[in-house]
Coordinates of C-alpha atoms and ligand atoms in Angstrom, one line a residue:
X235 CA 13.8 -24.4 23.1
X236 CA 12.9 -27.2 21.0
X237 CA 10.5 -28.7 23.6
X238 CA 8.2 -25.3 23.1
X239 CA 4.1 -26.9 23.8
X240 CA 1.7 -26.5 22.0
X241 CA -1.5 -27.5 23.3
X242 CA -3.6 -25.5 20.7
X243 CA -6.7 -25.0 23.3
X244 CA -8.9 -22.1 22.1
X245 CA -7.3 -18.5 22.8
X246 CA -9.6 -16.0 24.1
X247 CA -11.3 -13.8 21.7
X248 CA -13.3 -10.3 22.7
X249 CA -16.9 -11.4 21.1
X250 CA -20.0 -11.7 22.9
X251 CA -22.4 -14.6 21.7
X252 CA -24.3 -14.5 18.6
X253 CA -27.7 -14.1 20.8
X254 CA -26.1 -11.0 22.5
X255 CA -24.4 -9.4 19.7
X256 CA -27.9 -9.3 17.7
X257 CA -29.4 -7.6 20.8
X258 CA -26.2 -5.0 21.3
X259 CA -27.0 -4.5 17.4
X260 CA -30.0 -2.8 18.1
X261 CA -28.8 -1.3 21.2
X262 CA -26.0 0.2 19.5
X263 CA -28.5 2.5 17.3
X264 CA -28.1 5.0 20.2
X265 CA -24.4 4.9 20.5
X266 CA -22.2 8.0 19.4
X267 CA -20.4 6.0 16.5
X268 CA -16.8 6.1 15.1
X269 CA -16.6 5.4 11.2
X270 CA -13.1 3.4 11.3
X271 CA -10.4 3.7 9.3
X272 CA -9.1 0.8 6.7
X273 CA -6.1 0.5 9.5
X274 CA -8.6 0.9 12.3
X275 CA -10.6 -1.9 10.7
X276 CA -7.7 -4.6 10.3
X277 CA -6.6 -3.8 13.9
X278 CA -10.0 -4.8 15.0
X279 CA -10.2 -7.8 13.6
X280 CA -7.2 -9.1 15.7
X281 CA -8.1 -7.1 18.5
X282 CA -11.6 -9.2 18.5
X283 CA -10.5 -12.6 17.0
X284 CA -7.7 -13.1 19.6
X285 CA -4.6 -12.4 17.3
X286 CA -3.4 -9.3 19.1
X287 CA -4.0 -11.4 22.6
X288 CA -3.3 -10.2 25.5
X289 CA -5.0 -6.9 24.4
X290 CA -8.5 -6.6 25.6
X291 CA -9.2 -3.5 23.5
X292 CA -7.2 -0.3 22.1
X293 CA -4.5 0.8 24.4
X294 CA -5.1 2.9 27.4
X295 CA -3.0 5.8 28.0
X296 CA -1.0 3.9 30.5
X297 CA -0.4 0.8 27.8
X298 CA 0.8 3.1 25.4
X299 CA 3.2 4.7 27.5
X300 CA 4.7 1.4 28.5
X301 CA 4.5 0.1 24.8
X302 CA 6.3 3.0 23.5
X303 CA 8.7 3.2 26.3
X304 CA 9.8 -0.3 26.4
X305 CA 7.3 -2.4 24.7
X306 CA 5.6 -3.3 27.8
X307 CA 2.2 -3.3 28.7
X308 CA 1.2 -1.8 32.3
X309 CA 0.9 -5.3 33.8
X310 CA 4.6 -6.3 32.3
X311 CA 3.3 -8.2 29.3
X312 CA 5.4 -7.9 26.2
X313 CA 3.7 -6.0 23.6
X314 CA 5.8 -4.0 21.0
X315 CA 3.3 -2.3 18.9
X316 CA 0.9 0.7 19.8
X317 CA -2.3 -0.3 18.7
X318 CA -4.4 2.8 19.3
X319 CA -7.3 4.2 18.3
X320 CA -7.0 7.7 16.7
X321 CA -9.7 10.0 16.4
X322 CA -10.2 14.0 15.6
X323 CA -10.1 16.3 18.1
X324 CA -13.8 17.3 16.9
X325 CA -15.1 13.4 17.7
X326 CA -12.8 13.4 20.9
X327 CA -14.5 16.3 22.6
X328 CA -18.1 15.1 22.5
X329 CA -17.0 12.2 24.1
X330 CA -17.5 11.8 28.1
X331 CA -15.3 9.0 30.0
X332 CA -17.1 5.9 30.6
X333 CA -19.2 6.4 27.8
X334 CA -19.5 3.5 25.1
X335 CA -19.1 4.2 21.6
X336 CA -20.3 2.1 18.5
X337 CA -17.0 0.9 15.9
X338 CA -18.6 0.7 12.7
X339 CA -16.9 -0.2 9.5
X340 CA -16.7 2.0 6.1
X341 CA -20.6 0.7 5.3
X342 CA -22.0 1.7 8.9
X343 CA -21.8 -2.0 9.7
X344 CA -21.1 -2.4 13.7
X345 CA -18.4 -4.3 14.6
X346 CA -17.9 -3.7 18.0
X347 CA -18.2 -1.5 21.0
X348 CA -15.6 0.2 23.1
X349 CA -15.9 1.4 26.3
X350 CA -14.1 5.0 26.1
X351 CA -11.9 4.8 29.6
X352 CA -8.9 7.1 28.5
X353 CA -8.4 9.9 25.8
X354 CA -5.4 11.8 25.6
X355 CA -3.0 13.8 23.0
X356 CA 0.1 11.5 22.0
X357 CA 3.3 13.0 21.6
X358 CA 3.8 11.4 18.0
X359 CA 7.3 12.8 17.2
X360 CA 8.3 11.0 20.5
X361 CA 6.3 7.8 19.5
X362 CA 8.1 8.1 15.8
X363 CA 11.3 7.8 17.8
X364 CA 10.7 4.9 20.3
X365 CA 8.8 2.9 18.2
X366 CA 10.0 3.4 14.9
X367 CA 13.7 4.6 15.4
X368 CA 13.4 8.1 13.5
X369 CA 11.0 11.0 13.3
X370 CA 11.2 10.8 9.6
X371 CA 8.0 10.8 7.5
X372 CA 10.1 8.6 4.9
X373 CA 9.0 6.2 7.1
X374 CA 5.5 4.7 5.8
X375 CA 4.2 4.1 10.2
X376 CA 5.6 7.8 10.5
X377 CA 3.9 9.5 7.6
X378 CA 0.8 8.0 8.6
X379 CA 1.1 8.9 12.1
X380 CA 1.8 12.5 11.0
X381 CA -0.3 12.7 7.7
X382 CA -3.1 10.5 8.5
X383 CA -3.9 9.4 12.4
X384 CA -6.0 11.8 14.1
X385 CA -4.5 14.2 16.9
X386 CA -6.3 12.4 19.7
X387 CA -6.3 8.4 21.3
X388 CA -8.7 6.9 22.7
X389 CA -8.6 3.5 24.6
X390 CA -10.4 1.2 26.3
X391 CA -12.2 -2.6 26.4
X392 CA -13.8 -3.3 23.1
X393 CA -16.5 -5.8 22.8
X394 CA -16.8 -7.7 19.3
X395 CA -19.9 -8.1 18.0
X396 CA -18.7 -9.3 14.4
X397 CA -16.1 -10.1 11.9
X398 CA -15.3 -7.1 9.6
X399 CA -16.7 -8.6 6.3
X400 CA -14.3 -10.1 3.1
X401 CA -15.9 -11.0 -0.1
X402 CA -12.6 -11.8 -1.4
X403 CA -10.7 -15.3 -1.1
X404 CA -12.9 -16.2 2.0
X405 CA -11.9 -20.1 2.4
X406 CA -8.8 -18.8 2.9
X407 CA -9.1 -16.6 5.7
X408 CA -8.9 -18.3 9.2
X409 CA -9.5 -16.8 12.7
X410 CA -6.8 -17.9 15.7
X411 CA -9.1 -20.4 16.7
X412 CA -10.1 -21.4 13.1
X413 CA -6.4 -22.2 12.4
X414 CA -5.8 -23.6 16.0
X415 CA -8.8 -26.2 15.3
X416 CA -7.3 -27.0 11.7
X417 CA -3.6 -28.2 13.5
X418 CA -5.4 -30.2 15.8
X419 CA -7.4 -31.6 13.1
X420 CA -4.6 -32.4 11.2
X421 CA -2.2 -33.6 14.5
X422 CA -0.1 -30.9 13.8
X423 CA 1.7 -30.0 16.5
X424 CA 5.0 -28.0 15.6
X425 CA 4.1 -26.0 12.9
X426 CA 6.9 -23.2 11.4
X427 CA 4.9 -20.0 10.1
X428 CA 6.5 -17.8 7.0
X429 CA 5.2 -14.4 7.1
X430 CA 5.2 -12.8 3.7
X431 CA 4.1 -9.2 1.8
X432 CA 5.6 -10.3 -1.8
X433 CA 5.0 -13.2 -4.3
X434 CA 6.8 -16.2 -3.8
X435 CA 9.5 -17.1 -6.4
X436 CA 11.9 -20.4 -6.3
X437 CA 13.9 -18.9 -3.5
X438 CA 11.5 -18.5 -1.5
X439 CA 10.1 -22.0 -2.0
X440 CA 13.1 -23.5 -1.6
X441 CA 13.9 -21.5 1.9
X442 CA 10.7 -22.2 3.5
X443 CA 10.8 -25.9 2.7
X444 CA 14.3 -26.2 3.9
X445 CA 13.0 -24.3 7.4
X446 CA 10.3 -26.7 7.4
X447 CA 12.6 -29.9 7.0
X448 CA 15.0 -28.4 9.3
X449 CA 12.6 -27.9 12.4
X450 CA 11.2 -30.7 11.1
X451 CA 7.8 -29.0 11.5
X452 CA 4.9 -28.5 9.3
X453 CA 4.8 -25.4 7.0
X454 CA 2.1 -22.5 7.3
X455 CA 2.4 -19.8 4.3
X456 CA 0.8 -16.9 6.2
X457 CA 0.9 -13.9 4.1
X458 CA -0.7 -10.6 5.2
X459 CA -3.5 -9.1 2.9
X460 CA -4.8 -6.3 5.4
X461 CA -2.3 -3.5 4.7
X462 CA 1.3 -3.6 3.3
X463 CA 4.1 -1.2 2.3
X464 CA 2.8 1.4 -0.1
X465 CA 3.5 0.2 -3.4
X466 CA 3.5 -3.5 -3.1
X467 CA 1.7 -5.9 -5.3
X468 CA -1.7 -5.6 -4.4
X469 CA -3.2 -8.7 -2.3
X470 CA -5.1 -10.0 -5.3
X471 CA -2.5 -10.5 -7.8
X472 CA -0.5 -12.2 -4.5
X473 CA -3.0 -14.6 -3.3
X474 CA -3.3 -15.6 -7.0
X475 CA 0.4 -16.4 -7.1
X476 CA 0.7 -18.3 -3.9
X477 CA -2.0 -20.3 -5.0
X478 CA 0.0 -21.0 -8.0
X479 CA 2.9 -21.8 -5.7
X480 CA 0.8 -24.5 -3.1
X481 CA 1.3 -27.5 -5.3
X482 CA 5.1 -27.1 -5.1
X483 CA 5.0 -28.3 -1.4
X484 CA 3.8 -31.5 -0.1
X485 CA 0.2 -31.2 0.6
X486 CA 0.0 -33.0 3.6
X487 CA 2.3 -30.9 5.6
X488 CA 1.5 -27.3 4.3
X489 CA -1.2 -25.1 4.6
X490 CA -2.1 -21.5 3.7
X491 CA -4.1 -19.0 5.5
X492 CA -4.4 -15.2 4.8
X493 CA -3.4 -12.7 7.5
X494 CA -5.6 -9.4 7.8
X495 CA -2.7 -7.7 9.5
X496 CA -2.1 -3.6 8.7
X497 CA 2.0 -3.7 8.6
X498 CA 4.0 -1.0 10.1
X499 CA 6.8 -2.0 8.3
X500 CA 8.7 -1.3 12.1
X501 CA 11.4 -3.9 11.3
X502 CA 12.8 -5.3 15.1
X503 CA 9.4 -4.2 16.6
X504 CA 7.5 -5.8 14.1
X505 CA 9.4 -9.0 13.8
X506 CA 8.3 -9.3 17.3
X507 CA 5.1 -8.5 17.2
X508 CA 4.7 -10.8 14.3
X509 CA 5.7 -13.3 16.3
X510 CA 3.1 -12.8 18.9
X511 CA 0.4 -12.7 16.4
X512 CA 1.8 -16.3 15.0
X513 CA 1.9 -17.5 18.4
X514 CA -1.6 -16.5 18.8
X515 CA -2.6 -18.3 15.6
X516 CA -0.8 -21.4 17.3
X517 CA 2.2 -21.8 15.9
X518 CA 5.4 -22.8 17.2
X519 CA 8.3 -21.5 14.9
X520 CA 8.5 -18.3 12.9
X521 CA 10.8 -17.4 9.8
X522 CA 12.7 -14.0 10.5
X523 CA 14.6 -13.4 7.4
X524 CA 17.1 -10.2 6.6
X525 CA 15.7 -7.0 6.9
X526 CA 12.4 -8.4 8.6
X527 CA 9.4 -6.1 7.5
X528 CA 11.9 -3.1 6.6
X529 CA 10.4 0.1 5.2
X530 CA 13.3 0.8 2.9
X531 CA 15.8 4.1 3.2
X532 CA 15.1 7.1 5.2
X533 CA 15.2 10.4 4.0
X534 CA 19.2 10.1 4.0
X535 CA 18.9 7.3 1.7
X536 CA 19.9 4.8 4.5
X537 CA 18.4 1.9 5.9
X538 CA 16.5 2.6 8.9
X539 CA 17.2 -0.6 10.7
X540 CA 20.4 -3.4 10.5
X541 CA 19.7 -6.2 8.5
X542 CA 19.8 -8.6 11.4
X543 CA 18.4 -6.2 14.2
X544 CA 15.0 -8.0 13.8
X545 CA 16.6 -11.4 14.2
X546 CA 18.6 -10.0 17.5
X547 CA 15.6 -8.6 19.0
X548 CA 13.4 -11.5 18.8
X549 CA 16.0 -13.9 19.3
X550 CA 16.3 -11.9 23.1
X551 CA 12.6 -12.6 23.7
X552 CA 11.6 -15.5 22.1
X553 CA 11.7 -17.4 25.1
X554 CA 8.8 -15.2 26.8
X555 CA 6.9 -15.3 23.7
X556 CA 6.9 -18.9 23.6
X557 CA 7.7 -19.2 19.8
X558 CA 11.0 -20.0 18.3
X559 CA 12.5 -18.2 15.6
X560 CA 14.1 -19.8 12.3
X561 CA 16.5 -17.5 10.4
X562 CA 16.1 -17.2 7.0
X563 CA 18.6 -18.8 5.1
X564 CA 19.6 -16.2 1.7
X565 CA 19.1 -18.8 -1.1
X566 CA 21.1 -18.0 -4.4
X567 CA 20.8 -20.1 -7.3
X568 CA 23.9 -22.1 -8.5
X569 CA 24.0 -22.6 -12.3
X570 CA 26.3 -25.7 -12.7
X571 CA 24.4 -27.3 -10.2
X572 CA 21.1 -25.9 -11.2
X573 CA 19.4 -25.9 -7.5
X574 CA 19.3 -23.2 -4.8
X575 CA 21.8 -23.3 -2.1
X576 CA 22.5 -21.4 1.3
X577 CA 24.9 -18.8 0.2
X578 CA 26.8 -19.3 3.4
X579 CA 27.3 -23.1 2.7
X580 CA 28.7 -22.9 -0.8
X581 CA 32.1 -23.8 -0.2
X582 CA 33.1 -23.6 -4.0
X583 CA 32.0 -20.1 -4.5
X584 CA 34.6 -19.0 -6.9
X585 CA 34.0 -22.0 -8.9
X586 CA 30.5 -21.9 -9.7
X587 CA 27.7 -19.3 -11.4
X588 CA 25.5 -17.4 -8.8
X589 CA 22.3 -16.3 -10.7
X590 CA 20.3 -13.8 -9.0
X591 CA 17.7 -11.4 -10.0
X592 CA 16.9 -8.2 -7.6
X593 CA 13.6 -7.2 -6.7
X594 CA 14.5 -3.8 -8.8
X595 CA 15.9 -5.9 -11.7
X596 CA 12.0 -8.2 -11.6
X597 CA 9.9 -5.2 -12.0
X598 CA 12.0 -3.7 -14.8
X599 CA 11.8 -7.0 -16.8
X600 CA 8.3 -7.1 -15.7
X601 CA 7.7 -3.3 -17.4
X602 CA 9.6 -3.9 -20.5
X603 CA 8.1 -7.4 -21.1
X604 CA 11.4 -9.0 -20.9
X605 CA 12.3 -12.5 -20.4
X606 CA 12.0 -14.2 -16.4
X607 CA 13.7 -17.2 -16.3
X608 CA 12.6 -20.7 -15.0
X609 CA 15.3 -21.1 -12.3
X610 CA 13.9 -17.5 -10.5
X611 CA 10.2 -18.1 -10.7
X612 CA 7.7 -20.7 -11.6
X613 CA 5.7 -19.9 -14.9
X614 CA 2.5 -19.7 -13.3
X615 CA 3.5 -17.1 -11.0
X616 CA 4.9 -15.1 -13.8
X617 CA 2.2 -15.6 -15.7
X618 CA -0.2 -14.1 -13.1
X619 CA 2.3 -10.9 -12.4
X620 CA 2.4 -10.0 -16.2
X621 CA -1.7 -10.3 -16.0
X622 CA -1.3 -7.5 -13.5
X623 CA 1.7 -5.5 -14.8
X624 CA 1.5 -5.8 -18.7
X625 CA 4.7 -4.1 -19.9
X626 CA 4.2 -0.3 -20.1
X627 CA 3.6 -0.5 -23.8
X628 CA 0.2 -1.8 -23.0
X629 CA -0.5 -0.4 -19.4
X630 CA -3.0 3.0 -19.6
X631 CA -1.4 6.6 -19.3
X632 CA -2.3 10.3 -19.1
X633 CA -0.8 12.8 -21.3
X634 CA -1.9 16.1 -19.1
X635 CA -1.5 19.5 -21.6
X636 CA -1.1 22.7 -19.6
X637 CA -0.5 26.3 -20.6
X638 CA -2.6 29.4 -21.5
X639 CA -5.6 29.9 -23.0
X640 CA -5.2 29.8 -26.6
X641 CA -1.8 28.1 -26.1
X642 CA -2.5 25.5 -28.5
X643 CA -3.6 23.0 -26.0
X644 CA -6.1 21.7 -27.7
X645 CA -5.4 21.7 -31.1
X646 CA -2.3 19.5 -30.2
X647 CA -4.3 17.2 -28.0
X648 CA -6.9 16.4 -30.8
X649 CA -3.7 16.2 -33.1
X650 CA -2.2 13.7 -30.6
X651 CA -5.5 12.0 -30.1
X652 CA -6.0 11.1 -33.7
X653 CA -2.4 9.8 -33.9
X654 CA -2.8 7.3 -31.2
X655 CA -5.9 5.9 -33.0
X656 CA -4.0 5.7 -36.1
X657 CA -1.9 3.2 -34.4
X658 CA -5.1 1.7 -32.1
X659 CA -4.5 -1.1 -29.6
X660 CA -5.6 1.1 -26.2
X661 CA -9.2 3.1 -25.9
X662 CA -8.3 6.8 -26.0
X663 CA -10.2 9.7 -24.4
X664 CA -9.6 13.3 -24.8
X665 CA -10.6 15.4 -21.7
X666 CA -10.5 18.7 -23.6
X667 CA -11.1 21.7 -21.3
X668 CA -14.6 22.4 -23.1
X669 CA -15.8 19.0 -23.0
X670 CA -15.2 18.8 -19.3
X671 CA -16.7 22.3 -18.1
X672 CA -19.6 21.0 -20.2
X673 CA -20.0 17.2 -18.7
X674 CA -17.8 17.2 -15.3
X675 CA -17.8 20.9 -14.4
X676 CA -20.8 22.8 -16.1
X677 CA -21.3 24.5 -12.4
X678 CA -17.7 25.9 -12.2
X679 CA -16.6 29.0 -12.6
X680 CA -12.7 30.1 -12.3
X681 CA -11.9 30.9 -8.9
X682 CA -9.0 29.0 -7.2
X683 CA -11.4 26.9 -5.7
X684 CA -13.5 26.1 -8.6
X685 CA -10.2 25.5 -11.0
X686 CA -9.2 23.3 -8.3
X687 CA -12.2 21.0 -8.2
X688 CA -12.3 21.0 -12.3
X689 CA -8.3 19.6 -12.3
X690 CA -9.2 17.2 -9.6
X691 CA -12.2 15.8 -11.5
X692 CA -10.3 15.4 -14.7
X693 CA -7.4 14.0 -12.9
X694 CA -9.6 11.5 -11.1
X695 CA -11.7 10.3 -14.7
X696 CA -8.2 10.2 -16.0
X697 CA -6.9 8.2 -13.5
X698 CA -9.7 5.7 -13.8
X699 CA -8.7 5.7 -17.6
X700 CA -5.3 5.3 -16.7
X701 CA -6.0 2.5 -14.2
X702 CA -8.3 0.3 -16.7
X703 CA -5.6 0.4 -19.3
X704 CA -6.8 3.5 -21.4
X705 CA -5.3 6.4 -22.7
X706 CA -6.3 9.7 -21.1
X707 CA -5.4 12.8 -22.8
X708 CA -6.4 16.2 -20.9
X709 CA -5.6 19.6 -22.0
X710 CA -7.3 22.3 -19.2
X711 CA -5.2 25.3 -18.3
X712 CA -4.4 23.8 -15.1
X713 CA -2.4 26.9 -13.7
X714 CA -1.7 25.4 -10.0
X715 CA 1.3 23.4 -9.6
X716 CA -0.2 21.8 -6.2
X717 CA -2.8 20.5 -8.0
X718 CA -1.2 19.3 -11.1
X719 CA 1.4 17.5 -8.5
X720 CA -2.2 15.9 -6.8
X721 CA -3.3 14.8 -10.2
X722 CA 0.3 13.1 -10.7
X723 CA -0.3 11.4 -7.6
X724 CA -3.4 10.2 -8.2
X725 CA -2.5 9.0 -11.9
X726 CA 1.2 7.0 -10.9
X727 CA -0.4 5.0 -8.9
X728 CA -1.7 3.1 -12.1
X729 CA 0.7 4.1 -15.2
X730 CA 2.3 7.0 -16.4
X731 CA 1.9 10.5 -16.3
X732 CA 3.5 12.8 -18.9
X733 CA 3.0 16.5 -18.0
X734 CA 3.4 18.3 -21.3
X735 CA 4.0 22.1 -20.9
X736 CA 2.7 24.3 -24.1
X737 CA 5.1 27.2 -23.7
X738 CA 3.4 29.1 -26.0
X739 CA 4.0 32.9 -24.1
X740 CA 1.2 35.1 -22.9
X741 CA 2.2 37.7 -25.5
X742 CA 1.5 35.3 -28.1
X743 CA -1.6 33.9 -27.0
X744 CA -2.9 37.4 -26.6
X745 CA -1.9 38.7 -30.2
X746 CA -3.5 35.2 -31.6
X747 CA -6.9 35.9 -29.3
X748 CA -8.8 33.2 -31.3
X749 CA -12.1 33.7 -28.6
X750 CA -11.6 37.0 -28.1
X751 CA -11.4 36.3 -24.4
X752 CA -8.2 38.5 -23.6
X753 CA -9.6 41.6 -25.4
X754 CA -12.3 40.9 -22.8
X755 CA -10.0 40.2 -19.8
X756 CA -8.1 43.4 -20.4
X757 CA -11.0 45.3 -20.4
X758 CA -12.1 44.0 -17.2
X759 CA -15.2 42.1 -18.4
X760 CA -13.9 39.0 -17.8
X761 CA -12.1 38.5 -13.9
X762 CA -9.2 36.4 -12.8
X763 CA -8.3 35.6 -16.4
X764 CA -5.5 33.2 -16.6
X765 CA -2.0 35.4 -17.5
X766 CA -4.0 38.5 -17.4
X767 CA -5.6 38.7 -13.7
X768 CA -5.0 35.3 -12.5
X769 CA -1.7 33.4 -11.8
X770 CA 0.1 30.4 -13.9
X771 CA 2.7 28.6 -12.2
X772 CA 5.1 27.5 -15.1
X773 CA 6.0 23.7 -14.9
X774 CA 9.8 23.0 -13.5
X775 CA 10.2 19.5 -14.6
X776 CA 7.1 18.5 -17.0
X777 CA 8.2 15.6 -19.2
X778 CA 8.1 17.7 -22.4
X779 CA 8.0 21.4 -22.9
X780 CA 6.9 22.5 -26.5
X781 CA 7.5 25.6 -28.0
X782 CA 4.9 26.3 -30.0
X783 CA 5.8 29.5 -31.6
X784 CA 7.3 29.0 -35.1
X785 CA 6.3 25.1 -34.7
X786 CA 3.3 23.8 -36.7
X787 CA 0.6 21.3 -34.8
X788 CA 2.0 18.3 -36.4
X789 CA 5.5 18.9 -35.2
X790 CA 4.4 19.3 -31.8
X791 CA 2.4 16.2 -31.9
X792 CA 5.2 14.5 -33.2
X793 CA 7.4 15.4 -30.5
X794 CA 4.9 14.0 -27.7
X795 CA 4.7 10.6 -29.8
X796 CA 8.4 10.6 -29.5
X797 CA 8.5 11.3 -26.0
X798 CA 5.9 8.5 -25.3
X799 CA 7.9 6.4 -27.7
X800 CA 11.1 7.2 -25.5
X801 CA 9.2 6.4 -22.3
X802 CA 8.1 3.1 -23.5
X803 CA 4.8 4.0 -23.4
X804 CA 4.5 3.1 -27.2
X805 CA 6.2 0.4 -29.0
X806 CA 5.9 -1.7 -32.5
Ligands
LIG1021 S1 -8.8 25.9 -15.6 O1 -8.0 26.5 -14.7 O2 -7.4 24.7 -15.9 O3 -9.9 25.1 -14.6 O4 -9.2 26.5 -17.0 P1 -10.3 25.3 -17.9 O5 -11.3 24.5 -17.4 O6 -8.9 24.9 -18.9 O7 -11.0 26.4 -18.7 C1 -10.3 27.2 -19.5 C2 -11.2 27.7 -20.7 O8 -12.1 28.4 -19.9 C3 -11.9 30.0 -20.9 N1 -12.2 30.8 -19.7 C4 -11.1 31.2 -19.0 N2 -9.8 30.8 -19.1 C5 -9.3 31.3 -17.9 N3 -9.3 32.1 -17.2 C6 -10.9 32.7 -17.1 N4 -11.1 33.6 -16.0 C7 -11.7 32.2 -17.7 N5 -12.9 32.4 -18.5 C8 -13.2 32.0 -18.9 C9 -10.9 29.9 -21.8 O9 -11.5 29.7 -23.5 C10 -10.2 28.5 -21.7 O10 -9.9 28.1 -22.6 P2 -9.1 27.5 -23.6 O11 -9.3 26.2 -24.4 O12 -7.8 27.2 -22.6 O13 -8.6 28.7 -24.2

């Protein structure tokens, strides 16, 4: 298949002319509007600019059924991924078939219109089984399908008005036709694409450069900056890393462009989809590695797909796709020869030392501020990663005290705050119950709903503090486990969440009754009082449980410090 033709002629887009788009923008004011989700915006961008050619809009029911069933549109063309406009039942019920709707971004800017020809309720479990291989929400796309996507799908042709606006890395983003034009201008006919959602280290540089040499092709580094796997390094950091690696390649044969794709992590089907998208961008070759676009482990702890399933499915369809697979060589570092070599070509395996640092080990070294050797990565890349992921002892975190009123939360929190200020280094904020109820939640009472709102506000502020490298100390009662879990999730995106249960018993709190509230609660003068007439879910697995009875405040605060030290959050 080395003779693949690549004429680089423009590919059809769904955009109307500039004049019509101006006219449509004003007319669309009268249309019913759908506010696109972040994923739908990514999908729409590639639909409109030809990245998803031959699709002409969000899938109709017939196309969807074919794609789910056997990766084919109703007209027989190969298309492995359902590109669907999922909406709420409420929105769907307002529409008539044949009606035009305006598709708007999150700021309300109109990006395109769609004529709704189809509306149906998909069988999501079936879609999950067929497309992602299992109806298991450990798969990020299946989780998205069941827990984020709307219940109803709308389908129909799209008319493009304007590209979604990106304020970041503008000069690095290209539509398929812009890339085709660039290749034409440079005289490139054979181009191999490298898809990635991770920073490039030396092994990747080696393998991509080798792939290009072997195919005697130019190289396009084509990283995804739309949506990748939850938990991935953010694209801002990654693009700075890619830019740092670019000068390791010959400039005359290597180019980088960013792809605003929303990945689904669908392994084999995703590989074929990636191939079609690259074909549309004017590429002739595509690198497929081990476990391409793999979603990680399923809920049984097993891999969703076999390591080479993606290569097999790609190989099966590459002729029809018109893009050739270059299979990924697993590159390893041979210490004695101070170079990377394909693992399967090393003849003297038992005589040489093969070095490797896994992804997990890399994350550990970053978190603990340990050495990352030059044979593994480029200093400029490591620098960028360290800037984004400072060691845990320099990251922000939240200490979240929970316990009954009068349990001693505030007093211990205050003591902890003073001790942390004495150590210095990170800005520290105490979000004490009283402070919060005065400044953030002054209109709230103590109903379940109001307490939840109160705790979520505290969680939000603490997550912002944590994100920006500070220490947030919170000390509300926070009686409900579900709400505490939500707050934990919010904060753990950015740093550690240290839940401290101040386990003073209700009897002891009532005996102390510092504010005289327990007496009022017993007399029924305060309703819904935690521990008396309102529930408290005892934390099951807090990072720390403090027994306050018989222990003084200083001792308790010191216990928290020791815990923070054990977690690597404070260092010498
Ligand atoms: S919650 O449930 O987390 O939103 O509560 P929080 O914001 O921490 O507020 C608790 C303080 O409010 C006083 N107070 C009550 N507590 C519990 N139940 C009822 N019904 C109630 N009404 C007023 C009480 O003094 C709590 O103060 P602390 O600092 O916890 O002793």
